Backbone as CSV, one residue per row, in Angstrom:
resi,resn,N_x,N_y,N_z,CA_x,CA_y,CA_z,C_x,C_y,C_z
1,MET,-57.641,11.631,44.350,-56.617,12.660,44.255,-56.071,12.959,45.650
2,SER,-54.771,12.878,45.784,-54.132,13.182,47.063,-54.057,14.685,47.262
3,ARG,-54.143,15.077,48.511,-54.044,16.489,48.875,-52.995,16.626,49.973
4,LEU,-52.409,17.789,50.020,-51.441,18.096,51.062,-52.162,18.206,52.398
5,GLU,-51.641,17.564,53.414,-52.220,17.639,54.760,-51.810,18.967,55.385
6,LEU,-52.793,19.820,55.645,-52.507,21.141,56.210,-52.880,21.257,57.680
7,LYS,-53.614,20.292,58.196,-53.938,20.297,59.627,-52.708,19.814,60.393
8,PRO,-52.523,20.279,61.632,-51.388,19.798,62.422,-51.370,18.268,62.464
9,ASN,-50.219,17.697,62.135,-50.106,16.248,62.018,-48.874,15.717,62.746
10,PHE,-48.190,16.582,63.489,-47.006,16.175,64.243,-47.424,15.419,65.494
11,THR,-46.710,14.362,65.805,-46.947,13.707,67.090,-46.154,14.411,68.193
12,GLN,-44.970,14.930,67.840,-44.121,15.645,68.804,-43.464,16.844,68.116
13,PRO,-44.223,17.912,67.877,-43.662,19.046,67.131,-42.470,19.699,67.820
14,ASP,-42.494,19.811,69.128,-41.379,20.439,69.842,-40.108,19.604,69.726
15,ALA,-40.258,18.294,69.777,-39.099,17.409,69.644,-38.503,17.508,68.241
16,PHE,-39.367,17.583,67.228,-38.858,17.737,65.865,-38.128,19.069,65.713
17,TYR,-38.722,20.139,66.228,-38.086,21.457,66.125,-36.724,21.443,66.827
18,ALA,-36.650,20.814,67.975,-35.377,20.724,68.699,-34.341,19.952,67.882
19,ALA,-34.754,18.858,67.263,-33.835,18.072,66.436,-33.390,18.860,65.205
20,LEU,-34.322,19.594,64.608,-34.002,20.400,63.430,-33.006,21.503,63.773
21,THR,-33.251,22.209,64.857,-32.322,23.278,65.239,-30.967,22.706,65.665
22,ALA,-30.966,21.545,66.295,-29.703,20.909,66.685,-28.885,20.523,65.452
23,ALA,-29.563,20.079,64.399,-28.860,19.703,63.169,-28.167,20.903,62.529
24,HIS,-28.686,22.097,62.780,-28.124,23.316,62.190,-27.150,24.044,63.116
25,ARG,-27.143,23.689,64.378,-26.303,24.381,65.359,-24.822,24.254,64.987
26,GLU,-24.135,25.363,65.047,-22.699,25.438,64.778,-22.337,25.007,63.355
27,ARG,-23.281,25.173,62.428,-23.020,24.894,61.013,-22.887,26.210,60.272
28,SER,-22.140,26.186,59.209,-22.056,27.377,58.364,-23.366,27.518,57.590
29,GLU,-23.564,28.696,57.003,-24.771,28.909,56.196,-24.831,27.900,55.051
30,SER,-23.706,27.650,54.432,-23.631,26.690,53.329,-23.994,25.278,53.790
31,GLU,-23.474,24.881,54.941,-23.803,23.554,55.479,-25.290,23.456,55.812
32,SER,-25.850,24.505,56.393,-27.279,24.513,56.717,-28.130,24.413,55.457
33,GLU,-27.716,25.114,54.404,-28.450,25.026,53.137,-28.408,23.611,52.578
34,ARG,-27.268,22.948,52.696,-27.147,21.559,52.216,-28.011,20.621,53.047
35,ILE,-28.046,20.842,54.353,-28.916,20.031,55.213,-30.365,20.214,54.795
36,ASN,-30.784,21.468,54.608,-32.167,21.734,54.204,-32.491,21.096,52.862
37,ALA,-31.580,21.209,51.902,-31.815,20.621,50.582,-31.960,19.105,50.673
38,ARG,-31.097,18.468,51.425,-31.183,17.009,51.575,-32.463,16.604,52.289
39,LEU,-32.831,17.360,53.324,-34.060,17.066,54.055,-35.272,17.190,53.140
40,ILE,-35.315,18.255,52.338,-36.423,18.450,51.403,-36.514,17.277,50.434
41,LEU,-35.381,16.866,49.867,-35.403,15.765,48.906,-35.780,14.437,49.561
42,LEU,-35.317,14.201,50.769,-35.702,12.981,51.482,-37.205,12.945,51.748
43,LEU,-37.748,14.068,52.205,-39.185,14.123,52.488,-40.009,14.064,51.205
44,ALA,-39.527,14.702,50.135,-40.225,14.631,48.847,-40.262,13.192,48.345
45,ASN,-39.165,12.485,48.496,-39.136,11.079,48.105,-40.122,10.269,48.932
46,HIS,-40.204,10.556,50.215,-41.129,9.846,51.097,-42.574,10.110,50.686
47,ILE,-42.897,11.359,50.361,-44.251,11.713,49.930,-44.545,11.060,48.587
48,GLY,-43.661,11.266,47.631,-43.743,10.580,46.360,-44.834,11.013,45.390
49,ASP,-45.808,11.761,45.818,-46.946,12.144,44.982,-46.685,13.521,44.373
50,GLN,-46.562,13.584,43.045,-46.220,14.833,42.366,-47.226,15.943,42.642
51,GLN,-48.518,15.615,42.665,-49.536,16.638,42.934,-49.371,17.240,44.323
52,VAL,-49.126,16.406,45.303,-48.940,16.877,46.677,-47.687,17.746,46.762
53,LEU,-46.623,17.320,46.113,-45.382,18.091,46.135,-45.561,19.453,45.463
54,GLU,-46.267,19.482,44.342,-46.502,20.759,43.664,-47.402,21.670,44.490
55,GLU,-48.377,21.092,45.189,-49.233,21.891,46.072,-48.395,22.505,47.198
56,ALA,-47.499,21.714,47.765,-46.624,22.219,48.825,-45.717,23.332,48.302
57,LEU,-45.170,23.162,47.106,-44.330,24.199,46.508,-45.109,25.488,46.286
58,GLU,-46.327,25.367,45.812,-47.163,26.543,45.574,-47.415,27.299,46.877
59,ILE,-47.779,26.581,47.919,-48.059,27.216,49.212,-46.792,27.850,49.782
60,ALA,-45.678,27.134,49.726,-44.415,27.668,50.247,-43.977,28.906,49.467
61,SER,-44.189,28.909,48.169,-43.812,30.052,47.334,-44.643,31.280,47.648
62,GLN,-45.902,31.091,47.991,-46.772,32.217,48.332,-46.254,32.934,49.573
63,VAL,-45.772,32.207,50.535,-45.262,32.804,51.771,-44.038,33.653,51.473
64,VAL,-43.150,33.163,50.634,-41.913,33.865,50.313,-42.185,35.131,49.518
65,SER,-43.136,35.084,48.597,-43.340,36.225,47.712,-44.425,37.188,48.188
66,ALA,-44.960,36.972,49.388,-45.969,37.890,49.921,-45.310,39.234,50.210
67,PRO,-45.870,40.332,49.682,-45.222,41.640,49.837,-45.339,42.212,51.245
68,ASN,-44.236,42.724,51.759,-44.182,43.530,52.990,-44.946,42.956,54.177
69,GLN,-44.823,41.669,54.412,-45.456,41.105,55.606,-44.544,41.340,56.791
70,SER,-45.137,41.672,57.921,-44.330,41.830,59.130,-43.894,40.462,59.606
71,GLN,-42.681,40.389,60.137,-42.152,39.091,60.548,-42.053,39.001,62.029
C-alpha cells in the first residue's frame, strides 16, 4: 500500500518556491487559480495512485477546515 510522503522530500525547496511565486507574479486571481488547478492535475497524474491522492486531499482539507487557527 502506497502512502503519502510527509517527510521533507524537496531537493531545492527555495528554488521551487521561487519558481512557484514567479509563475503567479503579475497574474490575475483567475489566472493564478487556473495555474494552481493545472499544477494540481499535473502532479496528481504524476503520482497516479488513488490512495495517495485521497490521503493528500484529506490532509489538505483538514488544514482548510480547522477552526480559528492563527495565521
